[in-house]
C-alpha positions as a printed NumPy array, in Angstrom:
array([[-12.426,  33.679,   9.957],
       [ -9.829,  34.922,  12.441],
       [ -7.331,  32.373,  11.154],
       [ -7.985,  33.466,   7.562],
       [ -7.383,  37.147,   8.456],
       [ -4.192,  36.242,  10.317],
       [ -3.022,  34.258,   7.316],
       [ -3.606,  37.252,   5.002],
       [ -1.663,  39.451,   7.44 ],
       [  1.223,  37.001,   7.47 ],
       [  1.194,  36.901,   3.666],
       [  1.278,  40.733,   3.521],
       [  4.157,  40.9  ,   5.995],
       [  6.032,  38.158,   4.147],
       [  5.53 ,  39.98 ,   0.853],
       [  6.821,  43.235,   2.369],
       [  9.812,  41.425,   3.851],
       [ 10.578,  39.912,   0.449],
       [ 10.321,  43.313,  -1.262],
       [ 12.475,  44.865,   1.417],
       [ 15.103,  42.222,   0.804],
       [ 14.966,  42.661,  -2.969],
       [ 15.342,  46.462,  -2.912],
       [ 17.604,  46.565,   0.129],
       [ 15.187,  48.407,   2.418],
       [ 15.441,  47.626,   6.123],
       [ 12.292,  45.911,   7.376],
       [ 11.764,  48.551,  10.069],
       [ 11.882,  51.484,   7.714],
       [  8.985,  53.887,   7.175],
       [  6.446,  51.738,   9.034],
       [  4.363,  54.814,   9.822],
       [  4.419,  56.089,   6.244],
       [  5.663,  59.6  ,   7.104],
       [  7.715,  61.29 ,   4.411],
       [  9.786,  64.467,   4.509],
       [ 10.087,  65.917,   1.011],
       [ 13.089,  68.094,   0.2  ],
       [ 13.24 ,  69.956,  -3.111],
       [ 16.32 ,  70.168,  -5.323],
       [ 16.285,  72.707,  -8.117],
       [ 19.171,  73.501, -10.454],
       [ 20.92 ,  73.252, -13.786],
       [ 21.341,  69.589, -14.733],
       [ 21.849,  69.891, -18.493],
       [ 24.214,  71.922, -20.683],
       [ 27.736,  73.194, -19.932],
       [ 26.959,  73.841, -16.234],
       [ 25.122,  70.52 , -15.741],
       [ 27.571,  69.134, -13.207],
       [ 26.754,  71.939, -10.745],
       [ 23.113,  70.862, -10.415],
       [ 23.76 ,  67.151, -10.795],
       [ 26.274,  67.204,  -7.953],
       [ 23.646,  68.917,  -5.762],
       [ 21.09 ,  66.285,  -6.725],
       [ 23.367,  63.309,  -6.129],
       [ 24.68 ,  64.775,  -2.848],
       [ 21.123,  65.22 ,  -1.541],
       [ 20.115,  61.731,  -2.682],
       [ 23.218,  60.195,  -1.075],
       [ 22.514,  61.927,   2.241],
       [ 18.853,  60.875,   2.086],
       [ 19.893,  57.272,   1.399],
       [ 22.171,  57.271,   4.449],
       [ 19.356,  58.454,   6.723],
       [ 16.744,  56.185,   5.137],
       [ 19.034,  53.2  ,   5.581],
       [ 18.9  ,  53.931,   9.314],
       [ 15.094,  54.071,   9.274],
       [ 14.683,  57.757,   8.452],
       [ 15.151,  61.015,  10.346],
       [ 13.677,  61.338,  13.835],
       [ 11.836,  64.626,  14.234],
       [  9.82 ,  65.083,  17.411],
       [  9.871,  61.349,  18.186],
       [  8.609,  60.208,  14.778],
       [ 10.59 ,  58.785,  11.885],
       [ 10.363,  60.351,   8.428],
       [ 11.575,  58.855,   5.178],
       [ 13.48 ,  61.523,   3.226],
       [ 12.407,  61.961,  -0.389],
       [ 14.351,  64.22 ,  -2.77 ],
       [ 12.201,  65.841,  -5.474],
       [ 14.415,  67.229,  -8.27 ],
       [ 13.732,  69.686, -11.098],
       [ 16.183,  70.614, -13.886],
       [ 15.924,  74.351, -14.635],
       [ 18.518,  74.206, -17.431],
       [ 19.892,  77.478, -16.055],
       [ 16.842,  79.208, -17.551],
       [ 15.051,  81.593, -15.135],
       [ 11.666,  80.805, -16.719],
       [ 12.143,  77.122, -15.926],
       [ 13.399,  78.05 , -12.46 ],
       [ 10.14 ,  79.887, -11.809],
       [  7.968,  77.009, -13.036],
       [ 10.118,  74.537, -11.103],
       [  9.789,  76.589,  -7.917],
       [  6.017,  76.746,  -8.341],
       [  5.912,  73.001,  -8.713],
       [  8.076,  72.28 ,  -5.678],
       [  6.806,  74.956,  -3.285],
       [  3.246,  75.263,  -4.591],
       [  2.048,  71.95 ,  -6.006],
       [  4.265,  69.694,  -3.866],
       [  4.029,  71.878,  -0.758],
       [  7.764,  71.57 ,  -0.102],
       [  9.17 ,  74.183,   2.268],
       [ 12.909,  73.427,   1.928],
       [ 14.635,  73.515,  -1.457],
       [ 18.341,  73.059,  -2.245],
       [ 19.5  ,  75.258,  -5.161],
       [ 19.449,  76.735,  -7.735],
       [ 22.989,  77.36 ,  -9.004],
       [ 23.393,  80.872, -10.403],
       [ 22.558,  84.433,  -9.375],
       [ 20.011,  84.88 , -12.163],
       [ 18.071,  81.713, -11.413],
       [ 18.328,  82.167,  -7.636],
       [ 16.927,  85.685,  -7.918],
       [ 13.908,  84.367,  -9.816],
       [ 13.055,  82.017,  -6.916],
       [ 12.724,  84.788,  -4.327],
       [  9.097,  85.923,  -4.939],
       [  7.883,  82.332,  -5.039],
       [  9.72 ,  81.391,  -1.84 ],
       [  8.217,  84.427,  -0.124],
       [  4.714,  83.599,  -1.418],
       [  4.849,  80.081,   0.046],
       [  7.101,  80.934,   3.035],
       [  9.682,  78.414,   1.857],
       [ 13.439,  78.392,   2.545],
       [ 15.858,  77.787,  -0.314],
       [ 19.602,  77.175,  -0.271],
       [ 21.052,  78.609,  -3.512],
       [ 24.619,  78.108,  -4.688],
       [ 24.708,  81.716,  -5.811],
       [ 26.398,  84.73 ,  -4.291],
       [ 24.388,  87.877,  -5.068],
       [ 24.234,  89.801,  -1.79 ],
       [ 20.657,  90.904,  -2.471],
       [ 19.485,  87.302,  -2.04 ],
       [ 20.624,  87.169,   1.576],
       [ 20.261,  90.764,   2.761],
       [ 17.114,  92.276,   4.321],
       [ 14.323,  92.582,   3.326],
       [ 15.1  ,  89.159,   1.747],
       [ 15.068,  86.455,   4.42 ],
       [ 14.09 ,  83.185,   2.718],
       [ 17.449,  82.343,   1.079],
       [ 20.362,  80.72 ,   2.931],
       [ 23.664,  80.44 ,   1.086],
       [ 24.867,  76.844,   1.048],
       [ 28.478,  77.555,   0.167],
       [ 31.305,  80.073,   0.467],
       [ 30.612,  83.101,  -1.762],
       [ 32.906,  84.123,  -4.607],
       [ 33.69 ,  87.435,  -2.889],
       [ 34.797,  85.396,   0.134],
       [ 36.8  ,  82.871,  -1.923],
       [ 38.666,  85.281,  -4.214],
       [ 40.324,  87.366,  -1.45 ],
       [ 41.385,  84.181,   0.349],
       [ 42.975,  82.699,  -2.786],
       [ 44.678,  85.927,  -3.831],
       [ 46.079,  86.644,  -0.36 ],
       [ 47.351,  83.065,   0.006],
       [ 49.07 ,  83.077,  -3.394],
       [ 50.521,  86.529,  -2.818],
       [ 52.064,  85.514,   0.518],
       [ 53.091,  81.933,  -0.207],
       [ 53.673,  81.772,  -3.981],
       [ 54.94 ,  85.275,  -4.675],
       [ 52.106,  86.178,  -7.068],
       [ 52.302,  89.827,  -8.135],
       [ 50.549,  90.062, -11.525],
       [ 46.996,  88.754, -12.086],
       [ 44.866,  88.402, -15.231],
       [ 41.091,  87.858, -15.023],
       [ 39.282,  85.871, -17.756],
       [ 35.524,  85.776, -17.166],
       [ 32.419,  84.236, -18.705],
       [ 30.354,  86.943, -20.363],
       [ 27.263,  86.527, -18.181],
       [ 26.039,  88.105, -14.977],
       [ 27.721,  85.575, -12.669],
       [ 31.054,  85.701, -14.484],
       [ 31.177,  89.489, -14.689],
       [ 30.001,  89.995, -11.11 ],
       [ 32.58 ,  87.537,  -9.771],
       [ 35.276,  89.154, -11.908],
       [ 34.497,  92.597, -10.496],
       [ 34.694,  91.204,  -6.958],
       [ 38.024,  89.525,  -7.786],
       [ 39.517,  92.627,  -9.362],
       [ 38.476,  94.681,  -6.321],
       [ 40.101,  92.13 ,  -3.993],
       [ 43.313,  92.054,  -6.037],
       [ 43.518,  95.83 ,  -6.119],
       [ 42.979,  96.018,  -2.353],
       [ 45.893,  93.605,  -1.847],
       [ 48.131,  95.749,  -4.046],
       [ 48.411,  93.182,  -6.856],
       [ 49.03 ,  94.337, -10.433],
       [ 45.891,  93.494, -12.487],
       [ 47.391,  93.147, -15.98 ],
       [ 44.104,  91.99 , -17.615],
       [ 40.642,  92.826, -16.257],
       [ 38.403,  92.85 , -19.322],
       [ 38.981,  89.481, -21.05 ],
       [ 35.675,  87.635, -21.519],
       [ 34.309,  84.622, -23.404],
       [ 30.826,  83.458, -24.306],
       [ 29.466,  80.538, -22.205],
       [ 29.158,  78.183, -25.193],
       [ 32.581,  78.836, -26.769],
       [ 35.131,  75.975, -26.979],
       [ 38.112,  77.634, -28.74 ],
       [ 39.958,  79.668, -26.114],
       [ 43.219,  80.234, -28.   ],
       [ 42.344,  83.73 , -29.296],
       [ 41.446,  85.094, -25.858],
       [ 44.263,  83.281, -24.031],
       [ 46.837,  84.46 , -26.567],
       [ 46.224,  88.063, -25.533],
       [ 46.235,  87.145, -21.827],
       [ 49.469,  85.113, -21.934],
       [ 51.213,  88.005, -23.745],
       [ 50.767,  90.071, -20.547],
       [ 52.9  ,  87.52 , -18.597],
       [ 50.693,  87.182, -15.461],
       [ 51.77 ,  85.059, -12.487],
       [ 48.143,  83.992, -12.019],
       [ 45.182,  83.617, -14.391],
       [ 41.956,  83.914, -12.394],
       [ 38.834,  82.327, -13.929],
       [ 35.74 ,  83.776, -12.161],
       [ 32.645,  81.525, -12.1  ],
       [ 34.208,  79.177, -14.655],
       [ 32.13 ,  76.089, -15.423],
       [ 33.828,  72.699, -14.934],
       [ 33.684,  72.056, -18.678],
       [ 35.303,  75.422, -19.529],
       [ 38.12 ,  75.488, -16.967],
       [ 40.292,  72.671, -18.405],
       [ 39.989,  74.059, -21.938],
       [ 41.075,  77.502, -20.735],
       [ 44.02 ,  75.909, -18.919],
       [ 45.044,  73.806, -21.905],
       [ 44.967,  76.788, -24.259],
       [ 47.135,  78.897, -21.947],
       [ 49.666,  76.105, -21.343],
       [ 49.991,  75.336, -25.045],
       [ 50.686,  79.042, -25.571],
       [ 53.623,  78.779, -23.143],
       [ 52.035,  79.933, -19.869],
       [ 53.752,  78.423, -16.796],
       [ 52.011,  80.27 , -13.957],
       [ 49.097,  79.374, -11.695],
       [ 45.347,  79.274, -12.336],
       [ 42.555,  79.965,  -9.856],
       [ 38.771,  79.736,  -9.836],
       [ 36.203,  80.765,  -7.244],
       [ 33.797,  77.986,  -8.292],
       [ 33.809,  74.236,  -7.649],
       [ 35.608,  72.109, -10.241],
       [ 35.577,  68.478, -11.388],
       [ 38.929,  66.65 , -11.241],
       [ 37.753,  63.955, -13.656],
       [ 36.885,  66.561, -16.297],
       [ 40.179,  68.346, -15.691],
       [ 42.133,  65.108, -16.196],
       [ 40.188,  64.2  , -19.317],
       [ 40.201,  67.613, -20.987],
       [ 43.376,  69.309, -19.715],
       [ 45.483,  66.152, -19.426],
       [ 49.127,  66.958, -18.681],
       [ 48.203,  70.648, -18.362],
       [ 45.83 ,  70.095, -15.445],
       [ 48.183,  70.944, -12.557],
       [ 48.369,  74.291, -10.784],
       [ 44.663,  75.149, -10.405],
       [ 43.658,  76.634,  -7.038],
       [ 39.926,  76.409,  -6.332],
       [ 37.333,  76.057,  -3.61 ],
       [ 37.239,  72.567,  -2.125],
       [ 35.109,  70.635,   0.3  ],
       [ 35.414,  68.018,   3.004],
       [ 36.529,  65.204,   0.735],
       [ 40.331,  65.222,   0.72 ],
       [ 41.721,  62.226,   2.682],
       [ 43.776,  64.309,   5.091],
       [ 40.726,  66.068,   6.591],
       [ 37.66 ,  63.863,   6.125],
       [ 35.865,  61.81 ,   8.813],
       [ 34.499,  58.254,   8.652],
       [ 31.053,  59.775,   8.109],
       [ 32.443,  61.556,   5.034],
       [ 33.857,  58.217,   3.863],
       [ 30.346,  56.763,   4.137],
       [ 28.932,  59.726,   2.232],
       [ 31.462,  59.208,  -0.579],
       [ 30.481,  55.535,  -0.748],
       [ 26.771,  56.393,  -0.956],
       [ 27.358,  59.204,  -3.454],
       [ 29.271,  56.786,  -5.668],
       [ 26.347,  54.339,  -5.531],
       [ 23.884,  57.078,  -6.489],
       [ 25.942,  58.831,  -9.182],
       [ 28.003,  55.925, -10.481],
       [ 31.264,  57.688,  -9.621],
       [ 32.672,  60.117,  -7.07 ],
       [ 32.983,  63.841,  -7.846],
       [ 35.108,  65.999,  -5.527],
       [ 32.795,  68.933,  -6.017],
       [ 30.282,  67.014,  -3.895],
       [ 32.537,  67.779,  -0.939],
       [ 31.374,  71.399,  -1.239],
       [ 27.686,  70.446,  -1.54 ],
       [ 27.478,  67.962,   1.299],
       [ 26.343,  70.379,   3.998],
       [ 22.938,  71.767,   2.997],
       [ 20.723,  68.753,   3.619],
       [ 22.487,  67.742,   6.853],
       [ 21.991,  71.255,   8.226],
       [ 18.337,  71.333,   7.107],
       [ 17.666,  68.032,   8.865],
       [ 19.456,  69.008,  12.077],
       [ 17.679,  72.366,  12.199],
       [ 14.299,  70.656,  11.66 ],
       [ 15.079,  68.278,  14.53 ],
       [ 15.794,  71.29 ,  16.714],
       [ 12.694,  73.193,  15.544],
       [ 10.284,  70.259,  15.802],
       [  7.829,  68.607,  13.385],
       [  5.681,  71.733,  12.949],
       [  8.626,  73.336,  11.119],
       [  8.276,  70.804,   8.278],
       [  5.3  ,  72.836,   7.036],
       [  6.052,  76.159,   8.735],
       [  9.422,  77.614,   7.751],
       [  8.926,  80.487,  10.207],
       [  9.843,  78.031,  12.984],
       [ 12.999,  77.079,  11.057],
       [ 13.988,  80.746,  10.782],
       [ 13.708,  81.113,  14.555],
       [ 16.316,  78.361,  14.979],
       [ 18.895,  80.072,  12.788],
       [ 20.271,  82.543,  15.351],
       [ 21.386,  79.955,  17.925],
       [ 21.69 ,  76.786,  15.824],
       [ 24.909,  74.786,  16.049],
       [ 25.89 ,  71.19 ,  15.31 ],
       [ 29.124,  69.246,  15.148],
       [ 30.539,  69.108,  11.626],
       [ 30.192,  65.372,  10.876],
       [ 32.33 ,  65.476,   7.739],
       [ 35.677,  66.528,   9.214],
       [ 38.044,  64.557,  11.477],
       [ 38.861,  67.574,  13.564],
       [ 36.333,  68.869,  16.066],
       [ 34.492,  71.763,  14.472],
       [ 30.958,  73.096,  14.44 ],
       [ 28.461,  74.062,  11.774],
       [ 26.26 ,  77.064,  12.379],
       [ 24.719,  79.882,  10.419],
       [ 26.825,  82.938,   9.671],
       [ 26.849,  85.848,   7.229],
       [ 26.386,  88.903,   9.473],
       [ 29.498,  90.593,   8.062],
       [ 28.296,  90.416,   4.453],
       [ 24.485,  90.423,   4.801],
       [ 23.685,  91.915,   8.188],
       [ 21.918,  88.691,   9.184],
       [ 22.677,  84.971,   9.489],
       [ 21.781,  83.654,   6.071],
       [ 24.782,  81.476,   5.206],
       [ 25.808,  77.991,   6.327],
       [ 29.198,  78.408,   7.984],
       [ 30.997,  75.784,   5.908],
       [ 34.796,  75.593,   6.102],
       [ 36.665,  77.651,   3.51 ],
       [ 38.807,  74.897,   1.995],
       [ 41.247,  75.659,  -0.834],
       [ 42.704,  72.92 ,  -3.012],
       [ 45.322,  72.675,  -5.748],
       [ 45.374,  70.196,  -8.629],
       [ 48.512,  68.039,  -8.477],
       [ 49.053,  64.801, -10.378],
       [ 45.388,  64.386, -11.22 ],
       [ 44.127,  64.945,  -7.662],
       [ 42.828,  67.782,  -5.511],
       [ 45.25 ,  68.476,  -2.644],
       [ 44.109,  70.602,   0.307],
       [ 46.383,  73.629,   0.772],
       [ 44.363,  75.736,   3.218],
       [ 41.389,  75.457,   5.615],
       [ 39.777,  78.628,   6.918],
       [ 36.393,  79.964,   7.943],
       [ 33.916,  82.583,   6.818],
       [ 33.281,  85.228,   9.48 ]])
């Protein structure tokens, strides 16, 4: 009888080993069956799809890297990381139902996303009901300012990016006249107002401040014709979606514009090359940790894993690489009870610090945001600015958010 039981055990182990070999799972992984679920909520269809898809693929790539090592050690126990994703289609109603599913039905206490002010605002009451923390890629100050305390910004905000771009181009490129061309939605108009205020404060001449376009438009010649006639040195595109930016650039260039472009949102170099072609140079935008001159070996490994997950690399992922790593490190510091009790995570925020694993140079990641929100509710990611040159993003500046 004993021999028979031992034989069955051997067969089970052999079967597991075979499966592990087939799917590439290390034999030691997840032996205790513990799983740490992380939610990912965002727009993954429509014109803004790449914003949410990049978040999803970045989280899955990071999870794969940890799982390949046997999982994340929290309080002496290993946890497999599982990413649970929901596409909200940039529709607040779907954001609400998606949040209920992740935070309520799934019991997940840490969610990456969503991607816009409107959808991020709709998450707040649900996050507060379930005491969950979410990391939106949105910039509305109300999300991060008391009495709100469950949102942590996972990026550099538009009102932090725009002044940095405008000041840099004023000092180093001699920009004097700026035109703003914004999407006609709450994010586009809000970012435009922040940009116009920053330009005015710097003493720049805002030659166009009221040019707008509908999110689903594809013919930008009428609007750009009026803008180019004002002869700006810089055309600023607040909150422009990756699929809109190259079409706006192409229209302006074909109308004879020779100046610079700028955007306060992450862009996709592949889309720019495909849609703007020879007119794709001269765009200044927010970048991440991915340019060769600044990235670490760990970032190289992330790029390799991201490419496996997504099928191809996207430079915007360099701006979305931080959220999950910071969540995991903060959970390690807070202990296993914080997996289900986000109050313990919040207590870690004030003094949390870790080495930035994605950059060659020694630098730290911590929570910041006191200057803008009166409390630490922003991951202190580097403020990296890039310029499109010859079909690539080239880093032109690295700073920090105070």
